[in-house]
Short mmCIF file of C-alpha atoms in Angstrom, two decimals:
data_model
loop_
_atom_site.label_atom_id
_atom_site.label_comp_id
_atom_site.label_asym_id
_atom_site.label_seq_id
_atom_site.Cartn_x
_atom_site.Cartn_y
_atom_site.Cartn_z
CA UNK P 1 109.52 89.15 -95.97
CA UNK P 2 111.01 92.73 -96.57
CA UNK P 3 109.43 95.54 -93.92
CA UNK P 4 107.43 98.20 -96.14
CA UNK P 5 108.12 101.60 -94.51
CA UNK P 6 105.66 104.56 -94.75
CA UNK P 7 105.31 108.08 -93.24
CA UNK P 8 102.36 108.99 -90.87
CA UNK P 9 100.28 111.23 -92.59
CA UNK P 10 97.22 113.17 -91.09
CA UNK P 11 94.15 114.24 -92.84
CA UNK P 12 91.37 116.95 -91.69
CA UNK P 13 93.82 118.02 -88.93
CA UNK P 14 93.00 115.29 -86.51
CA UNK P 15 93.48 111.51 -87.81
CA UNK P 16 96.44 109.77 -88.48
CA UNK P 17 96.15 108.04 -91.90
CA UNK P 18 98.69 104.96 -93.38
CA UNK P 19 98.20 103.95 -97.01
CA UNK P 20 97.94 100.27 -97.66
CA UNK P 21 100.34 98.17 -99.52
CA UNK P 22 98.32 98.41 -103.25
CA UNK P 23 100.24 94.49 -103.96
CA UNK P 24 98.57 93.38 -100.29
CA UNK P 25 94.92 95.04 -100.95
CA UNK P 26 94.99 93.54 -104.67
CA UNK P 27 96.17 90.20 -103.33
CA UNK P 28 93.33 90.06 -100.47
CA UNK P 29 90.81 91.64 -103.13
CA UNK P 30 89.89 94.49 -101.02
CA UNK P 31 88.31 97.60 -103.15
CA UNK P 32 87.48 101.29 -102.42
CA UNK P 33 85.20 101.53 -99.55
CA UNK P 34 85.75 97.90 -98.38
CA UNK P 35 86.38 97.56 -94.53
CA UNK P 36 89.13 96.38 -92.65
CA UNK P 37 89.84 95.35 -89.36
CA UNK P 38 92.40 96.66 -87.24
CA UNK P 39 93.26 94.78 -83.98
CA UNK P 40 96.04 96.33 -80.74
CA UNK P 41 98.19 93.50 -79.84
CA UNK P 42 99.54 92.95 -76.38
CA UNK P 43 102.67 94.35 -77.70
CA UNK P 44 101.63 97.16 -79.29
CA UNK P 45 101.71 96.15 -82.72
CA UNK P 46 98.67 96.41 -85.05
CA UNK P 47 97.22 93.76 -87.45
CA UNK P 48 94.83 94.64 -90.65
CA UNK P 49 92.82 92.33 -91.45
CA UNK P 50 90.09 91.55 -94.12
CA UNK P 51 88.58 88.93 -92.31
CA UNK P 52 86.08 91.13 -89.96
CA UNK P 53 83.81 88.61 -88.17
CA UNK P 54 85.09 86.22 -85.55
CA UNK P 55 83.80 83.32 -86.55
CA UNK P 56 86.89 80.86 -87.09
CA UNK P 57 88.42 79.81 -90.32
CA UNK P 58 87.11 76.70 -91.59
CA UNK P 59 90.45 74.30 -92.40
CA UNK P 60 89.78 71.15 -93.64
CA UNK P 61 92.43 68.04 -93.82
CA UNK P 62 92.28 65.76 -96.42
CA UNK P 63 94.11 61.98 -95.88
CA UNK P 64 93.85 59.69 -98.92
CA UNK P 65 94.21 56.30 -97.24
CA UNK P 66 94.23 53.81 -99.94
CA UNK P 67 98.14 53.88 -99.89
CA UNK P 68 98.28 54.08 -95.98
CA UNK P 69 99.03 50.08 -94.40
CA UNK P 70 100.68 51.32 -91.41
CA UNK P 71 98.23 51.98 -88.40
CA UNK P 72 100.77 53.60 -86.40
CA UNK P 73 101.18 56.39 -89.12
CA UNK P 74 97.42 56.80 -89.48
CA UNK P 75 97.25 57.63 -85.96
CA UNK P 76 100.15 60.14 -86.36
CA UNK P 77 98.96 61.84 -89.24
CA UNK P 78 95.64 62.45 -87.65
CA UNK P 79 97.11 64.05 -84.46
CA UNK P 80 99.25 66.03 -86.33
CA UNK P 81 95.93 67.39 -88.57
CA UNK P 82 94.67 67.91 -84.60
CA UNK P 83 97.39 69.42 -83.53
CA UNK P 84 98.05 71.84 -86.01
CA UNK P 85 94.29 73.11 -85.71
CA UNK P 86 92.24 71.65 -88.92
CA UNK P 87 88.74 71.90 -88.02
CA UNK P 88 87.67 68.88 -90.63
CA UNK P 89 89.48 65.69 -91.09
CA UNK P 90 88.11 64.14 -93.46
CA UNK P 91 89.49 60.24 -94.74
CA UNK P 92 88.93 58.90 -98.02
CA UNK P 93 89.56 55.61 -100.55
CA UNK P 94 89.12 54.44 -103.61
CA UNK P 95 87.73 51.22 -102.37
CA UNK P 96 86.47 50.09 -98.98
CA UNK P 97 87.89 51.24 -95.58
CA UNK P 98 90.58 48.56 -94.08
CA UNK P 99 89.44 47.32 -90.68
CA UNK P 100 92.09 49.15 -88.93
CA UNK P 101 91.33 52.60 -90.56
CA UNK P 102 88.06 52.54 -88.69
CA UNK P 103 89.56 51.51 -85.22
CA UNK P 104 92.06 54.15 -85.25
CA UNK P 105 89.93 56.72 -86.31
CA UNK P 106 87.95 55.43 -83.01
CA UNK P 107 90.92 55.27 -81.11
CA UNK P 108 91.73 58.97 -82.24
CA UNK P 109 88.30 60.71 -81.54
CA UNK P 110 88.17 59.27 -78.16
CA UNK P 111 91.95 60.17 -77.25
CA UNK P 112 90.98 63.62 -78.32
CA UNK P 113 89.11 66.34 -76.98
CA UNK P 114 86.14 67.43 -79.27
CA UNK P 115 86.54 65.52 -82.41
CA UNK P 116 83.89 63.30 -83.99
CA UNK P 117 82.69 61.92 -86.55
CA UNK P 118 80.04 63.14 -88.43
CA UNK P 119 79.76 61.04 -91.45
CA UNK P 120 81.00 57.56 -92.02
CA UNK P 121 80.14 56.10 -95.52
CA UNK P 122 82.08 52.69 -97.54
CA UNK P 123 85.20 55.27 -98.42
CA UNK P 124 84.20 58.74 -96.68
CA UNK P 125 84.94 59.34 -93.06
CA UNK P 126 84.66 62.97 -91.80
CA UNK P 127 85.64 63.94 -88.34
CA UNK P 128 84.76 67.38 -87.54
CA UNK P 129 85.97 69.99 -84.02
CA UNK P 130 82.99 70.61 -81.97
CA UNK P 131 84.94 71.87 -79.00
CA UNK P 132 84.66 75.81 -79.16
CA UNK P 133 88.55 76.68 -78.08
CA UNK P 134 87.90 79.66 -75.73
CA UNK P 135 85.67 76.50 -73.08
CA UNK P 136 88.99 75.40 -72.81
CA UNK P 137 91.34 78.31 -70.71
CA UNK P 138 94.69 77.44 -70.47
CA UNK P 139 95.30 77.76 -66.82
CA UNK P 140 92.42 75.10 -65.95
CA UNK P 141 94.05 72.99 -68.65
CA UNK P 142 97.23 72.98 -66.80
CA UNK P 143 96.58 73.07 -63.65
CA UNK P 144 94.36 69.49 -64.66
CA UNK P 145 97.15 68.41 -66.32
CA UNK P 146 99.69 69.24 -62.78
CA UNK P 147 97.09 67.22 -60.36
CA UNK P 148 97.00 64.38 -63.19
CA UNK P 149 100.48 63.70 -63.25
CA UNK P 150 101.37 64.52 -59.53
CA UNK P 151 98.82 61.96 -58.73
CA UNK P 152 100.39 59.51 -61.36
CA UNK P 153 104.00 60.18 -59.85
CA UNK P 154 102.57 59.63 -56.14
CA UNK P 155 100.86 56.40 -57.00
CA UNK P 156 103.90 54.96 -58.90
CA UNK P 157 105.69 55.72 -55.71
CA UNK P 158 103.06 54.11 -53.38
CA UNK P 159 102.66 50.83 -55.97
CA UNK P 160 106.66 49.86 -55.09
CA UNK P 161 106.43 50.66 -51.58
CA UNK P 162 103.23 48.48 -50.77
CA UNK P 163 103.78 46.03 -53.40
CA UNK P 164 100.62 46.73 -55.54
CA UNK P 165 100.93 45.53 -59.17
CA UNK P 166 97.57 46.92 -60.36
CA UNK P 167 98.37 50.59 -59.20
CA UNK P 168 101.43 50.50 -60.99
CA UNK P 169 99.69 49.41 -64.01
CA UNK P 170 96.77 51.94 -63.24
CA UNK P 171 100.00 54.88 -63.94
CA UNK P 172 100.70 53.35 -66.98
CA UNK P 173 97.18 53.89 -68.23
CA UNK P 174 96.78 57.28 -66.80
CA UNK P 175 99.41 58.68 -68.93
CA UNK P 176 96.82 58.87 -71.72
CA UNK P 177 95.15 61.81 -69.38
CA UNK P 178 97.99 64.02 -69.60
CA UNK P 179 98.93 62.99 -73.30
CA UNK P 180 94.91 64.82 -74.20
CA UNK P 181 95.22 68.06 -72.46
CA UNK P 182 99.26 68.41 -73.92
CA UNK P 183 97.49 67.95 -77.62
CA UNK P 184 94.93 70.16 -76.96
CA UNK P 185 96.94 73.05 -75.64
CA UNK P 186 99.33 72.31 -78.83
CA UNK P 187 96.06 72.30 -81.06
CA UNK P 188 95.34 75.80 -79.46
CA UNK P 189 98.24 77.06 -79.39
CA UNK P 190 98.64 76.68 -83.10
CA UNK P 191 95.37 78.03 -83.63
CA UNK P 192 95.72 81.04 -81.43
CA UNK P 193 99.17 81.47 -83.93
CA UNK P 194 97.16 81.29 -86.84
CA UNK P 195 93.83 83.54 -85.82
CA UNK P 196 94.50 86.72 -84.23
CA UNK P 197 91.05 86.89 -83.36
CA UNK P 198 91.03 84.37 -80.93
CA UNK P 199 94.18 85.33 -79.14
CA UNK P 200 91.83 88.07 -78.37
CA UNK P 201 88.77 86.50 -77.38
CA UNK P 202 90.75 83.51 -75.50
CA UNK P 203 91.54 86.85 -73.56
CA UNK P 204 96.13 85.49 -74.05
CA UNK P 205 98.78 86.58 -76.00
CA UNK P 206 100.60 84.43 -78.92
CA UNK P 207 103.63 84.56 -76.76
CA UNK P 208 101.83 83.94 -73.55
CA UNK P 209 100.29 81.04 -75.35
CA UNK P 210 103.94 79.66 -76.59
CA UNK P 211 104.94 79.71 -72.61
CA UNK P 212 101.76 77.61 -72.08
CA UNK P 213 102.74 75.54 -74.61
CA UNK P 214 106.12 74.91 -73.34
CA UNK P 215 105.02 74.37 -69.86
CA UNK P 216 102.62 71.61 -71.07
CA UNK P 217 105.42 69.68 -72.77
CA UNK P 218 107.20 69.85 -69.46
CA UNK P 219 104.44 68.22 -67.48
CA UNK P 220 103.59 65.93 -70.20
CA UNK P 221 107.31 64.55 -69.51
CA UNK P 222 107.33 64.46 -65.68
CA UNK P 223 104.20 62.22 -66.77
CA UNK P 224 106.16 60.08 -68.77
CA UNK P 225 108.87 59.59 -65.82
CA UNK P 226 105.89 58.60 -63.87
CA UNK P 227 105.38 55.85 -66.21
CA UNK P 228 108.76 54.92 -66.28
CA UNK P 229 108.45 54.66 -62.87
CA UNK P 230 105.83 52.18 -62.92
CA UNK P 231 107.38 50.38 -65.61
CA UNK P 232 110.41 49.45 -63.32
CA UNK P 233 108.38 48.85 -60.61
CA UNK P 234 106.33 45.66 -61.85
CA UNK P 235 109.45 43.74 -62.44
CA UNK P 236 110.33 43.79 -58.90
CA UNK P 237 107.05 43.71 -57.27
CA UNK P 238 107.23 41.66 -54.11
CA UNK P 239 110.92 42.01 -54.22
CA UNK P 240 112.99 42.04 -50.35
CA UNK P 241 113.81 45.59 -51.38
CA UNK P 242 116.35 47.40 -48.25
CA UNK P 243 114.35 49.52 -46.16
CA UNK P 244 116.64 52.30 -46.15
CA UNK P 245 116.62 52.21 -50.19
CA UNK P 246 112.77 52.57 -49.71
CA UNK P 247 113.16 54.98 -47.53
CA UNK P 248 115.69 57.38 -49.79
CA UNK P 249 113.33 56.93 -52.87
CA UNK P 250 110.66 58.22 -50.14
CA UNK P 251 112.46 61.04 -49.42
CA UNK P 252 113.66 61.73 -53.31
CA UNK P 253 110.15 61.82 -54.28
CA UNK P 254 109.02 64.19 -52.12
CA UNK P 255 111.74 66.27 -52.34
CA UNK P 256 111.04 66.13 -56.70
CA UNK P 257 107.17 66.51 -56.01
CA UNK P 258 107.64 70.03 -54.14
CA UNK P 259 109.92 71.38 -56.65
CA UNK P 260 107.13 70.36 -59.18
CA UNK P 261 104.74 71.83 -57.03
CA UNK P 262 106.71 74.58 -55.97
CA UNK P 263 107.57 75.35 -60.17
CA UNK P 264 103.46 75.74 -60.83
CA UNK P 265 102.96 77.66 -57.96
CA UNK P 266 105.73 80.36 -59.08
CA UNK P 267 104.01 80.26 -62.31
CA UNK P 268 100.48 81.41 -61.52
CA UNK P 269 101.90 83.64 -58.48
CA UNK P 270 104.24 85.20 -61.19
CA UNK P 271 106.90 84.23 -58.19
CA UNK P 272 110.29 85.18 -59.92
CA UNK P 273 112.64 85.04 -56.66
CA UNK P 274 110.27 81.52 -56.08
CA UNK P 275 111.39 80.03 -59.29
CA UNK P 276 114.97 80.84 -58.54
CA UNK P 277 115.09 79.84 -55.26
CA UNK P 278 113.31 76.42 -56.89
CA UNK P 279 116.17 75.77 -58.85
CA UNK P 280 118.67 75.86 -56.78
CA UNK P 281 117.29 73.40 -54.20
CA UNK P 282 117.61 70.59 -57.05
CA UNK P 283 121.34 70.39 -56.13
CA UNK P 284 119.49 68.10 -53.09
CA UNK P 285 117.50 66.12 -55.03
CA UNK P 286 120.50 64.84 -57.10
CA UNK P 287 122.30 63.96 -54.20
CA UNK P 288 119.70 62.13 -52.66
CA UNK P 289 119.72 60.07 -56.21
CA UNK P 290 123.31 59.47 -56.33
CA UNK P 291 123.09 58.02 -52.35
CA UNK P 292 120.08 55.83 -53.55
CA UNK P 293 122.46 54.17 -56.51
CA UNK P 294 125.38 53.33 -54.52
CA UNK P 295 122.88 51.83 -51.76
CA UNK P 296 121.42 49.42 -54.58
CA UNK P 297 125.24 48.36 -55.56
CA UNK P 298 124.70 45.61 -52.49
CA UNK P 299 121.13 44.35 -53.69
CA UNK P 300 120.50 41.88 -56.63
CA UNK P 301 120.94 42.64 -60.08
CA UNK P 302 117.36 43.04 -60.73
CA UNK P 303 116.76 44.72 -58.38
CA UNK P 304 119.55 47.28 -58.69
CA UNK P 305 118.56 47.49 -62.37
CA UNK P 306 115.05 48.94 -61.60
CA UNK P 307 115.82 50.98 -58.35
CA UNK P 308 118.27 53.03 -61.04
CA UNK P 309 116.01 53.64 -63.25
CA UNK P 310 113.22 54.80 -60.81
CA UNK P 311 116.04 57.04 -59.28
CA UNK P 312 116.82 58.86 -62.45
CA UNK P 313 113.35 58.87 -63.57
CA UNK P 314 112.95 60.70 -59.95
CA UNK P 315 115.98 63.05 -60.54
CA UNK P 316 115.02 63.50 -64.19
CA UNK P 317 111.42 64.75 -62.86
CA UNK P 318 112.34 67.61 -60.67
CA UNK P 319 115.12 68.55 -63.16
CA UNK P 320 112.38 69.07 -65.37
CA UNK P 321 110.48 71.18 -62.60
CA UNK P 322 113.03 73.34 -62.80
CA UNK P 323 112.92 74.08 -66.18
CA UNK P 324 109.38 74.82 -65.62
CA UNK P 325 110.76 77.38 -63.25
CA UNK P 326 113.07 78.80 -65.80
CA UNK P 327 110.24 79.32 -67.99
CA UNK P 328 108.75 81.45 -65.66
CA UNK P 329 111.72 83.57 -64.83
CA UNK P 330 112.15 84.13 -68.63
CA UNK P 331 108.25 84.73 -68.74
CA UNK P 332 108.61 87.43 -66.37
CA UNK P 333 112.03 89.15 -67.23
CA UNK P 334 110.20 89.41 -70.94
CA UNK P 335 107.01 90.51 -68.95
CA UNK P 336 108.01 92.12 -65.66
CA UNK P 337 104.38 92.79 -65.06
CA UNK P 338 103.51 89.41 -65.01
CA UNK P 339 101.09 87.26 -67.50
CA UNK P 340 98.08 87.20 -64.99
CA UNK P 341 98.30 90.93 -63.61
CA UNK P 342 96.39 93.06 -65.13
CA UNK P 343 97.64 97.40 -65.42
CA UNK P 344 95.48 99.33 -63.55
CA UNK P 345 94.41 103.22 -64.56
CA UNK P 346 93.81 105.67 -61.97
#
């Protein structure tokens, strides 16, 4: 879109006045005397608006499902309406719902945060957002999301070394936790992208809110190494594993837990020298993983097998700590001041 350039003019010697763009007012049917809003962004950039309340824009989804047969693409398209902020969903056919329409639309209001339905007819289902976004702060939503999967990466840890089957499965299921609070900080995200207004009210910038975002995806993926972790661990439950392999993977994962914990403490201290000093102690971490794979080279195959892939999936989850902490030194060289410090006038 071209950039419209116009002079500063002032008018009874003490306002500064900027014509509008006649195509823009026309478009957005504003007439003489109409008012606009005008909102400062964090950057110092101004939006006009015609929309002056803050009530949120109404965006409804429609899915036509009398073509859809594959449940797995339901359930995609209706995260994607969620993610990308519709307020309505709302399902449809020409002739009766199939059985599995109905389950995942179950399956989807109860893996989401504040959608349900609200009508449910032969061929109408309508799910509708009841969760007001600004309840929802992103720093409580991450910091959840942090204890979720430390506690997930812990107990996958604790199922190999004492042998316990069900706590490794208990991971597996917990993954749906962190899987929530990652779609709703995408949902908000999007939504924060879309409405100005409740950048403002949320109290967070758009690109404060894209960091967020970022850092959720992170965590969402050390979750998924926790799984992974898990995963390999059933096979081999009850296995004669070699102390001293137990042992390194004890160490590893402690080593990759601080450097997570380490990364989200950085963040919310705005800790740049932290974050660097984070990512250079990973260096440790992948040397404790390549020690742990030439240790299994002496145990049997199935066993070796598994004990590599919980090693990378160890490695693989404080790598992605750092990146957390290279989000925050990227954060902060864009915002030396910090996201959660707050200029203060004399």
């Amino acid at each position: 879109m071209k950039m419209e350039i116009r002079r500063v003019q002032m008018t009874g010697g003490a306002s500064f006045v900027v014509t509008l763009p006649k195509d823009w007012a026309e478009q957005q049917k504003i007439k003489k005397n109409d008012p606009v809003g005008i909102m400062i962004q964090p950057d110092g950039t101004l939006v006009v608006t015609k929309k002056i309340t803050e009530e949120p824009d109404q965006r409804t989804k429609e899915i036509n499902c009398s073509t859809i047969t594959d449940p797995a693409f339901l359930f995609r398209m209706l995260i994607g309406a969620y993610i990308t902020g519709f307020n309505v969903i709302r399902l449809t056919t020409k002739q009766r719902f199939s059985p599995f329409v109905r389950t995942g639309v179950r399956d989807f209001t109860q893996m989401t945060i504040g959608q349900e339905i609200v009508e449910e007819t032969d061929t109408v289902i309508t799910i509708k957002d009841l969760l007001n976004p600004a309840e929802m702060p992103f720093d409580n939503t991450i910091k959840r999301m942090f204890v979720i999967v430390k506690n997930m990466h812990e107990d996958a840890i604790a199922a190999l070394e004492t042998h316990n089957k069900e706590l490794a499965q208990d991971v597996i299921v917990r993954d749906m936790d962190a899987d929530r609070l990652n779609w709703l900080i995408a949902r908000q995200t999007n939504m924060i992208m879309q409405n100005t207004s409740l950048s403002r009210k949320m109290e967070i910038s758009q690109s404060l809110a894209m960091h967020y975002y970022m850092l959720s995806r992170i965590i969402e993926r050390v979750g998924d190494h926790a799984v992974r972790i898990a995963e390999h661990t059933l096979p081999i439950v009850g296995a004669d594993i070699d102390k001293k392999i137990l042992t390194a993977i004890k160490k590893s994962s402690t080593l990759s837990l601080e450097i997570f914990d380490r990364s989200i403490v950085s963040f919310f201290n705005t800790d740049m020298k932290e974050a660097n000093r984070n990512i250079e102690s990973i260096s440790a971490l992948e040397n404790i993983c390549g020690d742990i794979n030439n240790m299994v080279l002496r145990q049997d195959t199935m066993i070796a097998i598994n004990i590599g892939y919980i090693a990378e999936s160890i490695r693989r989850s404080g790598e992605y700590a750092g990146d957390i902490s290279e989000t925050v030194i990227n954060l902060l060289i864009e915002n030396e001041q910090g996201p959660h410090k707050k200029k203060t006038g004399k």
